[in-house]
PDB file of C-alpha atoms in Angstrom:
ATOM      1  CA  MET E   3     -11.231  86.444 -84.003  1.00  0.00           C
ATOM      2  CA  GLN E   4      -7.747  87.960 -84.439  1.00  0.00           C
ATOM      3  CA  ALA E   5      -9.032  91.413 -85.397  1.00  0.00           C
ATOM      4  CA  LEU E   6      -7.688  94.182 -83.153  1.00  0.00           C
ATOM      5  CA  ASP E   7     -10.832  96.306 -82.913  1.00  0.00           C
ATOM      6  CA  PHE E   8     -11.545  95.146 -79.327  1.00  0.00           C
ATOM      7  CA  GLN E   9      -8.626  96.897 -77.647  1.00  0.00           C
ATOM      8  CA  PRO E  10      -6.602  96.258 -75.573  1.00  0.00           C
ATOM      9  CA  ASP E  11      -6.899  92.664 -76.858  1.00  0.00           C
ATOM     10  CA  ASN E  12      -8.155  90.923 -79.964  1.00  0.00           C
ATOM     11  CA  ARG E  13     -11.751  89.734 -80.263  1.00  0.00           C
ATOM     12  CA  LEU E  14     -11.011  86.225 -79.039  1.00  0.00           C
ATOM     13  CA  GLN E  15      -9.282  87.284 -75.829  1.00  0.00           C
ATOM     14  CA  VAL E  16     -12.069  89.727 -74.954  1.00  0.00           C
ATOM     15  CA  ALA E  17     -14.736  87.104 -75.657  1.00  0.00           C
ATOM     16  CA  LYS E  18     -12.945  84.524 -73.500  1.00  0.00           C
ATOM     17  CA  ARG E  19     -12.694  86.962 -70.600  1.00  0.00           C
ATOM     18  CA  LEU E  20     -16.377  87.883 -70.758  1.00  0.00           C
ATOM     19  CA  ILE E  21     -17.437  84.256 -71.103  1.00  0.00           C
ATOM     20  CA  ARG E  22     -15.399  83.426 -68.013  1.00  0.00           C
ATOM     21  CA  ASP E  23     -17.115  86.238 -66.103  1.00  0.00           C
ATOM     22  CA  PHE E  24     -20.533  85.054 -67.268  1.00  0.00           C
ATOM     23  CA  VAL E  25     -20.141  81.444 -66.219  1.00  0.00           C
ATOM     24  CA  ASN E  26     -18.660  82.392 -62.860  1.00  0.00           C
ATOM     25  CA  GLU E  27     -21.864  84.306 -62.165  1.00  0.00           C
ATOM     26  CA  ARG E  28     -23.789  81.034 -62.586  1.00  0.00           C
ATOM     27  CA  PRO E  29     -21.994  78.607 -60.242  1.00  0.00           C
ATOM     28  CA  ARG E  30     -24.703  75.922 -60.296  1.00  0.00           C
ATOM     29  CA  ASP E  31     -24.735  75.589 -64.056  1.00  0.00           C
ATOM     30  CA  ARG E  32     -23.050  72.727 -65.837  1.00  0.00           C
ATOM     31  CA  ILE E  33     -20.907  74.076 -68.617  1.00  0.00           C
ATOM     32  CA  GLY E  34     -19.567  72.558 -71.807  1.00  0.00           C
ATOM     33  CA  LEU E  35     -17.371  74.005 -74.543  1.00  0.00           C
ATOM     34  CA  THR E  36     -17.606  73.321 -78.263  1.00  0.00           C
ATOM     35  CA  VAL E  37     -15.140  74.981 -80.653  1.00  0.00           C
ATOM     36  CA  PHE E  38     -15.346  75.225 -84.428  1.00  0.00           C
ATOM     37  CA  ALA E  39     -13.770  76.756 -87.489  1.00  0.00           C
ATOM     38  CA  SER E  40     -13.799  74.497 -90.585  1.00  0.00           C
ATOM     39  CA  ARG E  41     -15.017  71.663 -88.333  1.00  0.00           C
ATOM     40  CA  ALA E  42     -16.379  71.383 -84.805  1.00  0.00           C
ATOM     41  CA  PHE E  43     -15.606  69.361 -81.692  1.00  0.00           C
ATOM     42  CA  THR E  44     -16.346  69.327 -77.984  1.00  0.00           C
ATOM     43  CA  GLN E  45     -13.486  71.081 -76.231  1.00  0.00           C
ATOM     44  CA  CYS E  46     -14.858  70.419 -72.737  1.00  0.00           C
ATOM     45  CA  PRO E  47     -17.715  68.125 -71.669  1.00  0.00           C
ATOM     46  CA  LEU E  48     -20.413  69.432 -69.370  1.00  0.00           C
ATOM     47  CA  THR E  49     -19.007  70.051 -65.921  1.00  0.00           C
ATOM     48  CA  LEU E  50     -19.606  71.942 -62.698  1.00  0.00           C
ATOM     49  CA  ASP E  51     -15.862  72.202 -62.132  1.00  0.00           C
ATOM     50  CA  ARG E  52     -14.881  75.740 -63.081  1.00  0.00           C
ATOM     51  CA  SER E  53     -11.152  75.036 -62.903  1.00  0.00           C
ATOM     52  CA  ILE E  54     -11.466  72.312 -65.538  1.00  0.00           C
ATOM     53  CA  LEU E  55     -13.616  74.470 -67.780  1.00  0.00           C
ATOM     54  CA  GLU E  56     -11.359  77.499 -67.452  1.00  0.00           C
ATOM     55  CA  GLY E  57      -8.378  75.334 -68.324  1.00  0.00           C
ATOM     56  CA  PHE E  58     -10.049  74.218 -71.553  1.00  0.00           C
ATOM     57  CA  LEU E  59     -11.206  77.765 -72.267  1.00  0.00           C
ATOM     58  CA  ASP E  60      -7.659  79.064 -71.846  1.00  0.00           C
ATOM     59  CA  GLU E  61      -6.483  76.549 -74.454  1.00  0.00           C
ATOM     60  CA  VAL E  62      -8.802  77.934 -77.133  1.00  0.00           C
ATOM     61  CA  GLN E  63      -6.614  79.858 -79.562  1.00  0.00           C
ATOM     62  CA  ILE E  64      -6.422  81.002 -83.150  1.00  0.00           C
ATOM     63  CA  GLY E  65      -5.383  78.158 -85.437  1.00  0.00           C
ATOM     64  CA  LEU E  66      -6.706  75.428 -83.144  1.00  0.00           C
ATOM     65  CA  ILE E  67      -8.698  74.150 -86.124  1.00  0.00           C
ATOM     66  CA  GLU E  68      -8.197  74.610 -89.871  1.00  0.00           C
ATOM     67  CA  ASP E  69      -9.434  77.869 -91.420  1.00  0.00           C
ATOM     68  CA  GLY E  70     -13.142  78.256 -92.058  1.00  0.00           C
ATOM     69  CA  THR E  71     -16.384  79.397 -90.470  1.00  0.00           C
ATOM     70  CA  ALA E  72     -18.739  76.415 -90.228  1.00  0.00           C
ATOM     71  CA  ILE E  73     -21.660  78.047 -88.454  1.00  0.00           C
ATOM     72  CA  GLY E  74     -24.068  75.258 -89.409  1.00  0.00           C
ATOM     73  CA  LEU E  75     -21.769  72.477 -88.236  1.00  0.00           C
ATOM     74  CA  GLY E  76     -20.880  74.304 -85.037  1.00  0.00           C
ATOM     75  CA  LEU E  77     -24.522  74.913 -84.175  1.00  0.00           C
ATOM     76  CA  ALA E  78     -25.504  71.336 -84.999  1.00  0.00           C
ATOM     77  CA  THR E  79     -22.721  70.002 -82.772  1.00  0.00           C
ATOM     78  CA  ALA E  80     -23.875  72.102 -79.827  1.00  0.00           C
ATOM     79  CA  VAL E  81     -27.548  71.268 -80.387  1.00  0.00           C
ATOM     80  CA  ASN E  82     -26.825  67.554 -80.717  1.00  0.00           C
ATOM     81  CA  ARG E  83     -25.323  67.520 -77.221  1.00  0.00           C
ATOM     82  CA  LEU E  84     -28.713  68.627 -75.914  1.00  0.00           C
ATOM     83  CA  ARG E  85     -30.711  66.072 -77.876  1.00  0.00           C
ATOM     84  CA  HIS E  86     -31.339  63.638 -75.023  1.00  0.00           C
ATOM     85  CA  SER E  87     -31.734  66.153 -72.228  1.00  0.00           C
ATOM     86  CA  GLU E  88     -35.103  66.246 -70.482  1.00  0.00           C
ATOM     87  CA  ALA E  89     -34.599  69.759 -69.128  1.00  0.00           C
ATOM     88  CA  ALA E  90     -37.501  72.156 -69.555  1.00  0.00           C
ATOM     89  CA  SER E  91     -35.346  74.883 -71.126  1.00  0.00           C
ATOM     90  CA  ARG E  92     -32.486  74.327 -73.548  1.00  0.00           C
ATOM     91  CA  THR E  93     -30.402  77.164 -74.923  1.00  0.00           C
ATOM     92  CA  VAL E  94     -27.435  77.669 -77.254  1.00  0.00           C
ATOM     93  CA  ILE E  95     -25.446  80.882 -77.485  1.00  0.00           C
ATOM     94  CA  LEU E  96     -23.759  81.229 -80.866  1.00  0.00           C
ATOM     95  CA  LEU E  97     -20.849  83.670 -80.941  1.00  0.00           C
ATOM     96  CA  THR E  98     -19.145  84.421 -84.272  1.00  0.00           C
ATOM     97  CA  ASP E  99     -17.260  87.156 -86.110  1.00  0.00           C
ATOM     98  CA  GLY E 100     -17.678  85.746 -89.609  1.00  0.00           C
ATOM     99  CA  SER E 101     -20.012  84.389 -92.283  1.00  0.00           C
ATOM    100  CA  ASN E 102     -20.670  80.727 -92.970  1.00  0.00           C
ATOM    101  CA  ASN E 103     -18.270  79.461 -95.649  1.00  0.00           C
ATOM    102  CA  VAL E 104     -18.178  75.700 -95.026  1.00  0.00           C
ATOM    103  CA  PRO E 105     -20.962  73.771 -96.833  1.00  0.00           C
ATOM    104  CA  THR E 106     -20.838  70.670 -94.606  1.00  0.00           C
ATOM    105  CA  MET E 107     -24.172  71.647 -93.050  1.00  0.00           C
ATOM    106  CA  GLU E 108     -26.341  74.630 -93.868  1.00  0.00           C
ATOM    107  CA  PRO E 109     -26.966  76.894 -90.848  1.00  0.00           C
ATOM    108  CA  GLU E 110     -30.712  76.897 -91.553  1.00  0.00           C
ATOM    109  CA  THR E 111     -30.725  73.091 -91.360  1.00  0.00           C
ATOM    110  CA  ALA E 112     -29.003  73.243 -87.974  1.00  0.00           C
ATOM    111  CA  ALA E 113     -31.532  75.871 -86.869  1.00  0.00           C
ATOM    112  CA  GLU E 114     -34.368  73.579 -87.950  1.00  0.00           C
ATOM    113  CA  LEU E 115     -32.827  70.827 -85.816  1.00  0.00           C
ATOM    114  CA  ALA E 116     -32.690  73.192 -82.851  1.00  0.00           C
ATOM    115  CA  GLN E 117     -36.287  74.228 -83.466  1.00  0.00           C
ATOM    116  CA  ALA E 118     -37.450  70.595 -83.639  1.00  0.00           C
ATOM    117  CA  LEU E 119     -35.713  69.801 -80.349  1.00  0.00           C
ATOM    118  CA  GLY E 120     -37.000  72.931 -78.626  1.00  0.00           C
ATOM    119  CA  VAL E 121     -33.542  74.457 -78.269  1.00  0.00           C
ATOM    120  CA  ARG E 122     -33.454  78.259 -78.101  1.00  0.00           C
ATOM    121  CA  VAL E 123     -30.513  79.897 -79.904  1.00  0.00           C
ATOM    122  CA  TYR E 124     -29.124  83.316 -79.029  1.00  0.00           C
ATOM    123  CA  THR E 125     -26.782  84.648 -81.718  1.00  0.00           C
ATOM    124  CA  ILE E 126     -24.069  87.271 -81.327  1.00  0.00           C
ATOM    125  CA  GLY E 127     -22.107  88.933 -84.118  1.00  0.00           C
ATOM    126  CA  VAL E 128     -18.792  90.222 -82.755  1.00  0.00           C
ATOM    127  CA  GLY E 129     -16.847  93.077 -84.338  1.00  0.00           C
ATOM    128  CA  LYS E 130     -17.058  96.595 -85.729  1.00  0.00           C
ATOM    129  CA  ARG E 131     -18.589  97.288 -89.116  1.00  0.00           C
ATOM    130  CA  GLY E 132     -16.351  98.308 -91.989  1.00  0.00           C
ATOM    131  CA  ARG E 133     -12.585  97.909 -92.180  1.00  0.00           C
ATOM    132  CA  VAL E 134     -10.842  96.773 -89.010  1.00  0.00           C
ATOM    133  CA  PRO E 135      -7.159  96.348 -88.017  1.00  0.00           C
ATOM    134  CA  PHE E 136      -5.873  92.816 -88.479  1.00  0.00           C
ATOM    135  CA  PRO E 137      -2.398  91.356 -87.776  1.00  0.00           C
ATOM    136  CA  ARG E 138      -0.824  89.644 -90.778  1.00  0.00           C
ATOM    137  CA  GLN E 139       2.381  87.640 -90.820  1.00  0.00           C
ATOM    138  CA  GLY E 140       4.928  88.539 -93.470  1.00  0.00           C
ATOM    139  CA  PRO E 141       8.560  87.722 -94.276  1.00  0.00           C
ATOM    140  CA  PHE E 142       9.697  90.577 -92.031  1.00  0.00           C
ATOM    141  CA  GLY E 143       7.372  89.927 -89.110  1.00  0.00           C
ATOM    142  CA  THR E 144       3.829  90.935 -88.237  1.00  0.00           C
ATOM    143  CA  ARG E 145       2.221  94.046 -89.647  1.00  0.00           C
ATOM    144  CA  THR E 146      -1.270  95.456 -89.160  1.00  0.00           C
ATOM    145  CA  VAL E 147      -3.518  95.841 -92.192  1.00  0.00           C
ATOM    146  CA  MET E 148      -7.087  97.117 -92.551  1.00  0.00           C
ATOM    147  CA  VAL E 149      -9.528  94.468 -93.795  1.00  0.00           C
ATOM    148  CA  GLU E 150     -13.257  93.933 -94.243  1.00  0.00           C
ATOM    149  CA  MET E 151     -14.671  91.149 -92.055  1.00  0.00           C
ATOM    150  CA  PRO E 152     -18.382  90.939 -92.893  1.00  0.00           C
ATOM    151  CA  ILE E 153     -20.799  89.249 -90.512  1.00  0.00           C
ATOM    152  CA  ASP E 154     -23.971  87.703 -91.928  1.00  0.00           C
ATOM    153  CA  GLU E 155     -26.455  89.494 -89.683  1.00  0.00           C
ATOM    154  CA  ASP E 156     -29.427  88.309 -91.735  1.00  0.00           C
ATOM    155  CA  LEU E 157     -28.445  84.680 -91.182  1.00  0.00           C
ATOM    156  CA  LEU E 158     -27.872  85.148 -87.461  1.00  0.00           C
ATOM    157  CA  THR E 159     -31.217  86.923 -87.158  1.00  0.00           C
ATOM    158  CA  ARG E 160     -33.009  84.079 -88.973  1.00  0.00           C
ATOM    159  CA  ILE E 161     -31.418  81.450 -86.725  1.00  0.00           C
ATOM    160  CA  ALA E 162     -32.492  83.351 -83.621  1.00  0.00           C
ATOM    161  CA  GLU E 163     -36.030  83.964 -84.881  1.00  0.00           C
ATOM    162  CA  MET E 164     -36.510  80.343 -85.960  1.00  0.00           C
ATOM    163  CA  THR E 165     -35.658  79.101 -82.477  1.00  0.00           C
ATOM    164  CA  GLY E 166     -37.244  81.754 -80.266  1.00  0.00           C
ATOM    165  CA  GLY E 167     -33.954  83.456 -79.431  1.00  0.00           C
ATOM    166  CA  ARG E 168     -32.502  86.902 -80.135  1.00  0.00           C
ATOM    167  CA  PHE E 169     -29.697  88.378 -82.225  1.00  0.00           C
ATOM    168  CA  TRP E 170     -27.245  91.025 -81.024  1.00  0.00           C
ATOM    169  CA  ARG E 171     -24.414  92.868 -82.765  1.00  0.00           C
ATOM    170  CA  ALA E 172     -21.574  93.727 -80.370  1.00  0.00           C
ATOM    171  CA  GLU E 173     -19.126  96.260 -81.831  1.00  0.00           C
ATOM    172  CA  ASP E 174     -16.948  96.751 -78.751  1.00  0.00           C
ATOM    173  CA  PRO E 175     -16.141  95.015 -75.438  1.00  0.00           C
ATOM    174  CA  GLU E 176     -18.702  97.055 -73.502  1.00  0.00           C
ATOM    175  CA  ALA E 177     -21.479  96.066 -75.909  1.00  0.00           C
ATOM    176  CA  LEU E 178     -20.501  92.395 -75.676  1.00  0.00           C
ATOM    177  CA  ALA E 179     -20.564  92.575 -71.878  1.00  0.00           C
ATOM    178  CA  GLN E 180     -24.065  94.055 -72.081  1.00  0.00           C
ATOM    179  CA  VAL E 181     -25.179  91.189 -74.324  1.00  0.00           C
ATOM    180  CA  PHE E 182     -24.032  88.585 -71.817  1.00  0.00           C
ATOM    181  CA  ALA E 183     -25.762  90.523 -69.037  1.00  0.00           C
ATOM    182  CA  ALA E 184     -28.983  90.550 -71.071  1.00  0.00           C
ATOM    183  CA  ILE E 185     -28.791  86.797 -71.691  1.00  0.00           C
ATOM    184  CA  ASP E 186     -28.102  86.168 -68.012  1.00  0.00           C
ATOM    185  CA  GLU E 187     -31.198  88.178 -67.097  1.00  0.00           C
ATOM    186  CA  LEU E 188     -33.377  86.516 -69.737  1.00  0.00           C
ATOM    187  CA  GLU E 189     -32.419  82.996 -68.689  1.00  0.00           C
ATOM    188  CA  THR E 190     -32.705  83.778 -64.972  1.00  0.00           C
ATOM    189  CA  SER E 191     -36.194  85.216 -65.516  1.00  0.00           C
ATOM    190  CA  ARG E 192     -37.283  82.146 -67.491  1.00  0.00           C
ATOM    191  CA  TYR E 193     -36.026  79.850 -64.747  1.00  0.00           C
ATOM    192  CA  LYS E 194     -37.831  81.798 -62.010  1.00  0.00           C
ATOM    193  CA  THR E 195     -41.047  81.733 -64.032  1.00  0.00           C
ATOM    194  CA  LYS E 196     -40.832  77.975 -64.505  1.00  0.00           C
ATOM    195  CA  VAL E 197     -40.059  77.330 -60.842  1.00  0.00           C
ATOM    196  CA  SER E 198     -43.040  79.415 -59.730  1.00  0.00           C
ATOM    197  CA  THR E 199     -45.366  76.940 -61.459  1.00  0.00           C
ATOM    198  CA  TRP E 200     -44.232  74.050 -59.235  1.00  0.00           C
ATOM    199  CA  TYR E 201     -45.965  73.316 -55.942  1.00  0.00           C
ATOM    200  CA  ASP E 202     -43.543  70.684 -54.690  1.00  0.00           C
ATOM    201  CA  GLU E 203     -40.546  72.554 -53.252  1.00  0.00           C
ATOM    202  CA  LYS E 204     -38.175  69.621 -53.829  1.00  0.00           C
ATOM    203  CA  VAL E 205     -39.187  69.352 -57.471  1.00  0.00           C
ATOM    204  CA  ALA E 206     -38.800  73.089 -57.988  1.00  0.00           C
ATOM    205  CA  TRP E 207     -35.304  73.058 -56.478  1.00  0.00           C
ATOM    206  CA  ALA E 208     -34.281  70.204 -58.771  1.00  0.00           C
ATOM    207  CA  ALA E 209     -35.249  72.210 -61.857  1.00  0.00           C
ATOM    208  CA  ALA E 210     -32.266  74.554 -61.516  1.00  0.00           C
ATOM    209  CA  PRO E 211     -29.417  72.218 -62.499  1.00  0.00           C
ATOM    210  CA  ALA E 212     -31.322  70.939 -65.524  1.00  0.00           C
ATOM    211  CA  LEU E 213     -31.986  74.385 -66.899  1.00  0.00           C
ATOM    212  CA  ALA E 214     -28.451  75.420 -66.116  1.00  0.00           C
ATOM    213  CA  LEU E 215     -27.004  72.435 -67.927  1.00  0.00           C
ATOM    214  CA  LEU E 216     -28.727  73.433 -71.137  1.00  0.00           C
ATOM    215  CA  LEU E 217     -28.025  77.099 -70.813  1.00  0.00           C
ATOM    216  CA  LEU E 218     -24.319  76.613 -70.446  1.00  0.00           C
ATOM    217  CA  GLU E 219     -23.868  73.867 -72.941  1.00  0.00           C
ATOM    218  CA  ALA E 220     -25.145  76.523 -75.210  1.00  0.00           C
ATOM    219  CA  LEU E 221     -23.231  79.420 -73.879  1.00  0.00           C
ATOM    220  CA  LEU E 222     -19.829  77.942 -74.244  1.00  0.00           C
ATOM    221  CA  GLY E 223     -21.340  75.523 -76.615  1.00  0.00           C
ATOM    222  CA  ALA E 224     -20.668  77.883 -79.443  1.00  0.00           C
ATOM    223  CA  ILE E 225     -17.461  79.825 -79.722  1.00  0.00           C
ATOM    224  CA  TRP E 226     -16.313  79.926 -83.310  1.00  0.00           C
ATOM    225  CA  LEU E 227     -12.744  80.704 -84.210  1.00  0.00           C
ATOM    226  CA  ARG E 228     -12.062  82.368 -87.542  1.00  0.00           C
ATOM    227  CA  ARG E 229      -8.872  83.697 -89.103  1.00  0.00           C
ATOM    228  CA  LEU E 230      -7.927  85.058 -92.477  1.00  0.00           C
ATOM    229  CA  PRO E 231      -5.793  82.898 -94.776  1.00  0.00           C
TER     230      PRO E 231
END
């Protein structure tokens, strides 16, 4: 996520800003944050407190975890947090700029787990195609080099299709913002459709926090940090 093709910042900083905007548009949703590279852990438990979440989000940085891109483990960690939820709609948003290279858990196995639990997975590949500028530390400071950073679009598409989600490729900040807007609209429409089937107003009103909890565990439930060795 250090690549400099998302000017004026790197990919990580742009993604964090857009995630912050997204969750602030959904104030009733409980939000959790799971981070992964070579391993995965919960950075922030589910919460309605935006100040707490934003504090944990601000702390996400390159090098927080050892090098690697464990898409399967990251997805499984996010999905597992939804295992015991009784909400009608459960969603994970998987955001990555790399290809799975940690064999701890195969991504397809994690997708099968999500499918079995009824968890929808939206997948987003972040970054331009081809060679991109990347900062590299050397004995005389930091220099920018052009590198290939392939994203496994076929894998991300399979994960989305297996779970009833969608895959997007975002090659610039504007495209990534449009992806989050599309997800916001999709999840809002699904919630409104579900609520319209209820006849008891109190029951319908109570459905919102449950759906929100799952949506946002997923949204921030999958930011993957990747850096070159």
